[in-house]
Short mmCIF file of C-alpha atoms in Angstrom, two decimals:
data_model
loop_
_atom_site.label_atom_id
_atom_site.label_comp_id
_atom_site.label_asym_id
_atom_site.label_seq_id
_atom_site.Cartn_x
_atom_site.Cartn_y
_atom_site.Cartn_z
CA UNK A 5 20.07 100.34 94.98
CA UNK A 6 18.01 99.41 91.71
CA UNK A 7 18.69 102.18 88.66
CA UNK A 8 14.75 100.68 88.43
CA UNK A 9 13.26 100.97 91.87
CA UNK A 10 15.81 103.79 93.72
CA UNK A 11 14.68 103.80 97.38
CA UNK A 12 12.41 106.62 98.24
CA UNK A 13 14.51 108.86 99.45
CA UNK A 14 16.59 108.56 96.48
CA UNK A 15 13.26 108.66 93.79
CA UNK A 16 12.87 112.35 96.40
CA UNK A 17 16.09 113.36 94.91
CA UNK A 18 16.10 112.34 91.90
CA UNK A 19 13.04 114.04 91.29
CA UNK A 20 14.30 117.76 92.40
CA UNK A 21 17.27 117.26 90.86
CA UNK A 22 16.22 115.89 87.18
CA UNK A 23 12.89 117.68 86.97
CA UNK A 24 13.22 120.75 90.22
CA UNK A 25 15.89 122.98 89.72
CA UNK A 26 12.88 125.57 90.67
CA UNK A 27 12.13 123.57 94.55
CA UNK A 28 16.01 123.75 95.10
CA UNK A 29 15.47 127.69 96.03
CA UNK A 30 12.79 126.99 99.45
CA UNK A 31 15.56 126.59 101.73
CA UNK A 32 14.19 123.12 103.26
CA UNK A 33 14.00 121.25 100.00
CA UNK A 34 17.91 122.39 99.58
CA UNK A 35 18.86 121.57 102.53
CA UNK A 36 17.24 118.26 102.44
CA UNK A 37 18.79 117.62 99.44
CA UNK A 38 22.55 118.54 100.33
CA UNK A 39 22.04 115.95 103.54
CA UNK A 40 20.43 113.53 100.86
CA UNK A 41 23.09 114.50 98.30
CA UNK A 42 26.00 113.73 101.49
CA UNK A 43 25.34 109.80 102.05
CA UNK A 44 24.38 108.76 98.79
CA UNK A 45 27.15 108.42 96.54
CA UNK A 46 24.52 106.74 93.32
CA UNK A 47 22.53 110.72 93.51
CA UNK A 48 25.05 112.53 93.56
CA UNK A 49 26.71 111.57 90.52
CA UNK A 50 23.47 112.32 89.05
CA UNK A 51 24.08 115.38 90.38
CA UNK A 52 27.52 116.11 88.63
CA UNK A 53 25.99 115.22 85.32
CA UNK A 54 23.51 117.52 85.72
CA UNK A 55 25.88 119.98 86.58
CA UNK A 56 27.92 119.93 83.97
CA UNK A 57 25.74 119.80 81.75
CA UNK A 58 24.36 123.24 82.99
CA UNK A 59 27.67 124.54 82.58
CA UNK A 60 28.07 122.88 79.20
CA UNK A 61 24.92 124.85 78.34
CA UNK A 62 25.98 127.52 79.72
CA UNK A 63 29.14 128.55 77.93
CA UNK A 64 28.03 128.36 74.17
CA UNK A 65 27.88 131.67 72.93
CA UNK A 66 24.69 133.40 72.97
CA UNK A 67 24.91 137.38 70.80
CA UNK A 68 24.41 140.36 72.50
CA UNK A 69 20.44 141.61 71.81
CA UNK A 70 20.30 144.48 69.01
CA UNK A 71 20.47 147.55 70.38
CA UNK A 72 17.65 148.93 68.02
CA UNK A 73 14.80 146.13 69.14
CA UNK A 74 13.13 148.84 71.10
CA UNK A 75 13.02 150.90 67.18
CA UNK A 76 11.91 148.53 65.54
CA UNK A 77 9.20 146.71 67.42
CA UNK A 78 7.97 150.72 67.70
CA UNK A 79 8.19 150.56 63.97
CA UNK A 80 6.79 147.66 63.80
CA UNK A 81 3.67 149.00 66.14
CA UNK A 82 3.57 152.32 63.51
CA UNK A 83 3.07 150.02 60.84
CA UNK A 84 0.17 147.83 61.85
CA UNK A 85 -1.71 151.61 63.30
CA UNK A 86 -1.28 152.66 59.23
CA UNK A 87 -2.27 148.72 58.29
CA UNK A 88 -5.50 149.11 60.39
CA UNK A 89 -5.88 153.25 59.42
CA UNK A 90 -6.24 151.89 55.86
CA UNK A 91 -8.55 148.74 56.33
CA UNK A 92 -11.08 151.04 57.95
CA UNK A 93 -10.39 154.11 55.49
CA UNK A 94 -10.85 151.62 52.39
CA UNK A 95 -14.29 149.77 54.25
CA UNK A 96 -15.47 153.71 54.82
CA UNK A 97 -14.85 153.98 50.95
CA UNK A 98 -16.00 150.88 49.70
CA UNK A 99 -19.33 151.55 51.76
CA UNK A 100 -19.81 155.15 50.12
CA UNK A 101 -19.41 154.19 46.98
CA UNK A 102 -22.09 151.01 47.21
CA UNK A 103 -24.87 153.69 49.05
CA UNK A 104 -23.51 156.22 46.18
CA UNK A 105 -24.69 153.47 43.55
CA UNK A 106 -27.55 152.93 46.26
CA UNK A 107 -28.81 156.47 45.44
CA UNK A 108 -27.81 156.46 41.87
CA UNK A 109 -30.00 153.64 40.88
CA UNK A 110 -33.37 154.98 43.07
CA UNK A 111 -33.09 158.11 41.87
CA UNK A 112 -32.98 156.57 38.17
CA UNK A 113 -35.60 154.63 39.01
CA UNK B 11 10.13 141.89 88.52
CA UNK B 12 7.29 140.59 90.74
CA UNK B 13 4.28 139.39 89.20
CA UNK B 14 2.18 141.70 90.62
CA UNK B 15 4.65 144.65 88.34
CA UNK B 16 4.43 142.21 85.55
CA UNK B 17 0.41 142.28 86.22
CA UNK B 18 0.38 146.12 86.06
CA UNK B 19 3.02 146.46 83.12
CA UNK B 20 0.54 144.27 81.25
CA UNK B 21 -3.05 146.32 82.02
CA UNK B 22 -1.02 149.75 80.95
CA UNK B 23 -0.46 147.96 77.47
CA UNK B 24 -4.00 146.93 77.57
CA UNK B 25 -4.68 150.67 78.01
CA UNK B 26 -2.36 152.07 74.63
CA UNK B 27 0.12 153.14 76.76
CA UNK B 28 2.95 153.79 74.90
CA UNK B 29 5.22 153.82 77.52
CA UNK B 30 4.54 150.45 79.12
CA UNK B 31 5.66 149.24 75.06
CA UNK B 32 9.15 151.16 75.88
CA UNK B 33 9.44 148.90 79.96
CA UNK B 34 8.08 146.02 77.91
CA UNK B 35 10.60 145.74 75.61
CA UNK B 36 13.46 147.20 78.21
CA UNK B 37 12.55 144.36 80.63
CA UNK B 38 12.34 141.27 78.34
CA UNK B 39 14.24 142.58 75.29
CA UNK B 40 17.31 140.03 76.49
CA UNK B 41 15.71 137.20 77.33
CA UNK B 42 12.93 136.80 74.69
CA UNK B 43 16.04 137.74 72.16
CA UNK B 44 18.28 134.91 73.72
CA UNK B 45 15.17 132.05 73.77
CA UNK B 46 15.08 132.86 70.20
CA UNK B 47 18.25 132.76 69.69
CA UNK B 48 18.86 129.34 71.40
CA UNK B 49 15.72 127.88 70.00
CA UNK B 50 16.03 129.40 65.98
CA UNK B 51 19.66 129.34 66.29
CA UNK B 52 20.52 132.80 64.56
CA UNK B 53 21.04 136.23 65.54
CA UNK B 54 18.80 138.04 62.97
CA UNK B 55 15.96 135.36 63.15
CA UNK B 56 16.26 135.21 66.39
CA UNK B 57 16.04 139.56 66.26
CA UNK B 58 13.38 139.25 64.33
CA UNK B 59 11.15 137.35 66.58
CA UNK B 60 12.02 138.67 69.13
CA UNK B 61 10.32 141.70 67.73
CA UNK B 62 7.45 140.79 66.87
CA UNK B 63 7.17 138.58 69.94
CA UNK B 64 7.12 142.03 71.72
CA UNK B 65 4.76 143.55 68.77
CA UNK B 66 2.06 140.73 69.27
CA UNK B 67 2.30 140.64 73.50
CA UNK B 68 2.04 144.81 73.03
CA UNK B 69 -1.23 144.07 70.60
CA UNK B 70 -2.60 141.40 72.12
CA UNK B 71 -2.60 142.50 75.85
CA UNK B 72 -6.76 143.22 75.29
CA UNK B 73 -6.64 139.33 75.62
CA UNK B 74 -5.12 138.57 78.82
CA UNK B 75 -7.65 137.78 81.13
CA UNK B 76 -5.29 136.90 84.39
CA UNK B 77 -6.24 132.99 83.83
CA UNK B 78 -2.57 132.74 84.06
CA UNK B 79 0.38 134.98 85.52
CA UNK B 80 1.36 138.07 83.07
CA UNK B 81 5.07 136.29 83.14
CA UNK B 82 3.47 133.61 81.93
CA UNK B 83 1.11 134.75 79.22
CA UNK B 84 3.79 136.97 77.78
CA UNK B 85 6.29 133.74 77.09
CA UNK B 86 3.27 132.00 76.07
CA UNK B 87 2.99 134.81 72.72
CA UNK B 88 6.69 134.79 72.85
CA UNK B 89 6.96 130.85 72.35
CA UNK B 90 3.91 130.40 70.28
CA UNK B 91 5.68 133.35 67.75
CA UNK B 92 9.05 132.00 68.26
CA UNK B 93 8.13 128.29 67.17
CA UNK B 94 6.05 130.10 63.96
CA UNK B 95 8.85 131.42 62.70
CA UNK B 96 10.67 128.52 62.47
CA UNK B 97 7.34 127.37 60.73
CA UNK B 98 6.91 129.79 58.26
CA UNK B 99 10.63 129.59 57.57
CA UNK B 100 10.28 125.88 56.52
CA UNK B 101 7.25 126.40 54.95
CA UNK B 102 9.13 129.32 52.74
CA UNK B 103 11.96 127.55 52.05
CA UNK B 104 10.71 124.20 51.46
CA UNK B 105 8.34 125.76 48.57
CA UNK B 106 11.14 128.23 47.68
CA UNK B 107 14.28 125.49 47.42
CA UNK B 108 12.97 122.13 47.86
CA UNK B 109 14.21 121.68 50.41
CA UNK B 110 14.75 121.97 54.04
CA UNK B 111 16.63 124.87 55.63
CA UNK B 112 19.72 123.95 58.51
CA UNK B 113 18.29 123.13 60.93
CA UNK B 114 20.06 125.78 63.13
CA UNK B 115 22.29 128.16 61.52
CA UNK B 116 26.30 128.66 62.55
CA UNK B 117 26.62 130.23 66.35
CA UNK B 118 30.43 129.84 66.35
CA UNK B 119 31.75 132.35 67.63
CA UNK B 120 34.29 134.93 65.77
CA UNK B 121 37.10 133.88 64.83
CA UNK B 122 38.48 136.33 67.09
CA UNK B 123 37.13 134.56 70.29
CA UNK B 124 38.17 131.02 68.43
CA UNK B 125 41.79 131.31 68.26
CA UNK B 126 41.28 132.81 72.91
CA UNK B 127 39.71 129.56 73.22
CA UNK B 128 41.36 126.02 73.72
CA UNK B 129 41.52 123.58 70.38
CA UNK B 130 39.52 120.96 72.97
CA UNK B 131 37.07 123.99 74.39
CA UNK B 132 36.36 124.36 70.50
CA UNK B 133 36.22 121.26 69.80
CA UNK B 134 33.94 120.30 72.84
CA UNK B 135 31.88 123.23 72.47
CA UNK B 136 30.35 122.58 68.40
CA UNK B 137 29.64 119.07 69.21
CA UNK B 138 27.13 119.96 71.86
CA UNK B 139 25.96 122.65 69.41
CA UNK B 140 25.60 120.20 67.02
CA UNK B 141 23.96 118.10 69.32
CA UNK B 142 21.53 120.81 70.64
CA UNK B 143 20.97 120.69 66.16
CA UNK B 144 20.11 117.64 66.28
CA UNK B 145 16.88 118.79 68.72
CA UNK B 146 12.96 119.93 67.62
CA UNK B 147 12.70 123.66 67.87
CA UNK B 148 10.03 122.82 71.17
CA UNK B 149 13.16 120.52 72.97
CA UNK B 150 15.84 123.56 72.51
CA UNK B 151 12.95 125.89 74.22
CA UNK B 152 11.94 123.87 76.59
CA UNK B 153 16.00 123.23 77.86
CA UNK B 154 16.26 127.34 77.52
CA UNK B 155 13.19 127.85 79.77
CA UNK B 156 15.01 124.94 82.46
CA UNK B 157 18.27 125.45 82.68
CA UNK B 158 18.82 128.76 81.38
CA UNK B 159 15.78 130.65 83.19
CA UNK B 160 15.74 128.01 86.18
CA UNK B 161 11.92 128.00 85.22
CA UNK B 162 10.38 125.03 87.19
CA UNK B 163 7.75 122.53 85.28
CA UNK B 164 3.89 123.71 86.27
CA UNK B 165 5.40 126.95 84.54
CA UNK B 166 7.20 125.53 81.91
CA UNK B 167 3.79 123.50 81.29
CA UNK B 168 1.56 126.49 81.65
CA UNK B 169 4.04 128.39 78.46
CA UNK B 170 4.54 125.26 76.24
CA UNK B 171 1.20 124.23 76.54
CA UNK B 172 2.17 120.22 76.94
CA UNK B 173 0.86 117.87 79.92
CA UNK B 174 3.08 117.55 82.65
CA UNK B 175 4.30 113.51 81.55
CA UNK B 176 5.12 114.49 77.73
CA UNK B 177 7.12 117.58 79.00
CA UNK B 178 9.58 114.92 81.84
CA UNK B 179 9.66 112.74 78.68
CA UNK B 180 10.93 115.27 76.24
CA UNK B 181 12.93 116.70 78.65
CA UNK B 182 14.17 113.06 79.50
CA UNK B 183 14.72 112.42 75.91
CA UNK B 184 16.92 115.52 75.22
CA UNK B 185 19.17 115.49 78.58
CA UNK B 186 20.50 111.64 77.94
CA UNK B 187 20.68 112.87 74.22
CA UNK B 188 23.08 116.46 75.42
CA UNK B 189 24.90 113.57 78.51
CA UNK B 190 25.60 111.17 75.37
CA UNK B 191 27.46 113.46 73.23
CA UNK B 192 29.58 115.36 76.86
CA UNK B 193 30.42 111.18 77.26
CA UNK B 194 32.03 111.20 74.15
CA UNK B 195 34.17 113.90 74.21
CA UNK B 196 35.60 112.85 77.52
CA UNK B 197 36.14 108.98 76.40
CA UNK B 198 37.88 111.33 73.53
CA UNK B 199 39.60 112.53 75.92
#
């Protein structure tokens, strides 16, 4: 089998192994792949390399999620609401100031 | 969580239901923190980015029209927020120090944990970590979604907004670099 042009069965298996991990949730696909791998050493090598990579990546240290994330998000939500209220109040005050100024000018005229 | 439950949760967020916010954080905090940590490589930056992502999901929930599944939409917002956090930090760093920040901060385990591990394993992990650092944040997000979250390419395509062919090329390239690192490890054994 040439690595450039794999046999159709190998092409299918390689696609599943390298680009379709999620498709293995389908029992028929998983069975078909297992059957192919039993008779194909080339694809088995790819599977081994892929498993090794996934294992190595999963073994890397991952810190625990900070316990106060909810509090942090709630604080961000409150701050956002406050800023919005301030913006609305500021706009209203500015509009009131403009209206007051206009009324004053009109009275003077 | 089923797609229907995610849809319902996002609808409750649209209505400003505070209990839905708590539920959103409870259900997604681990996944989004891990995604941010994989992309940014720094726990405090990841915490900030994950909190920001959850805030954005909450505040932008009204923009969700149901074109994408709720879970996909949440990830779209989260990935964008995480990558933006990285870009903002880079811009800030370039502006004030004139230098690029470290690609990824040190994610090595604590000293006590290190002692418990074998020397070879630690060295190998460090080299793999180094290889991950060489990848772009976008590629690290892609690897996370594919290998850690077991998501299929169609869903990753929707989350990242990248065409299938580009996605396949990026996945193959990232995999090749990491495998080369693992093979070097074997040869040096």
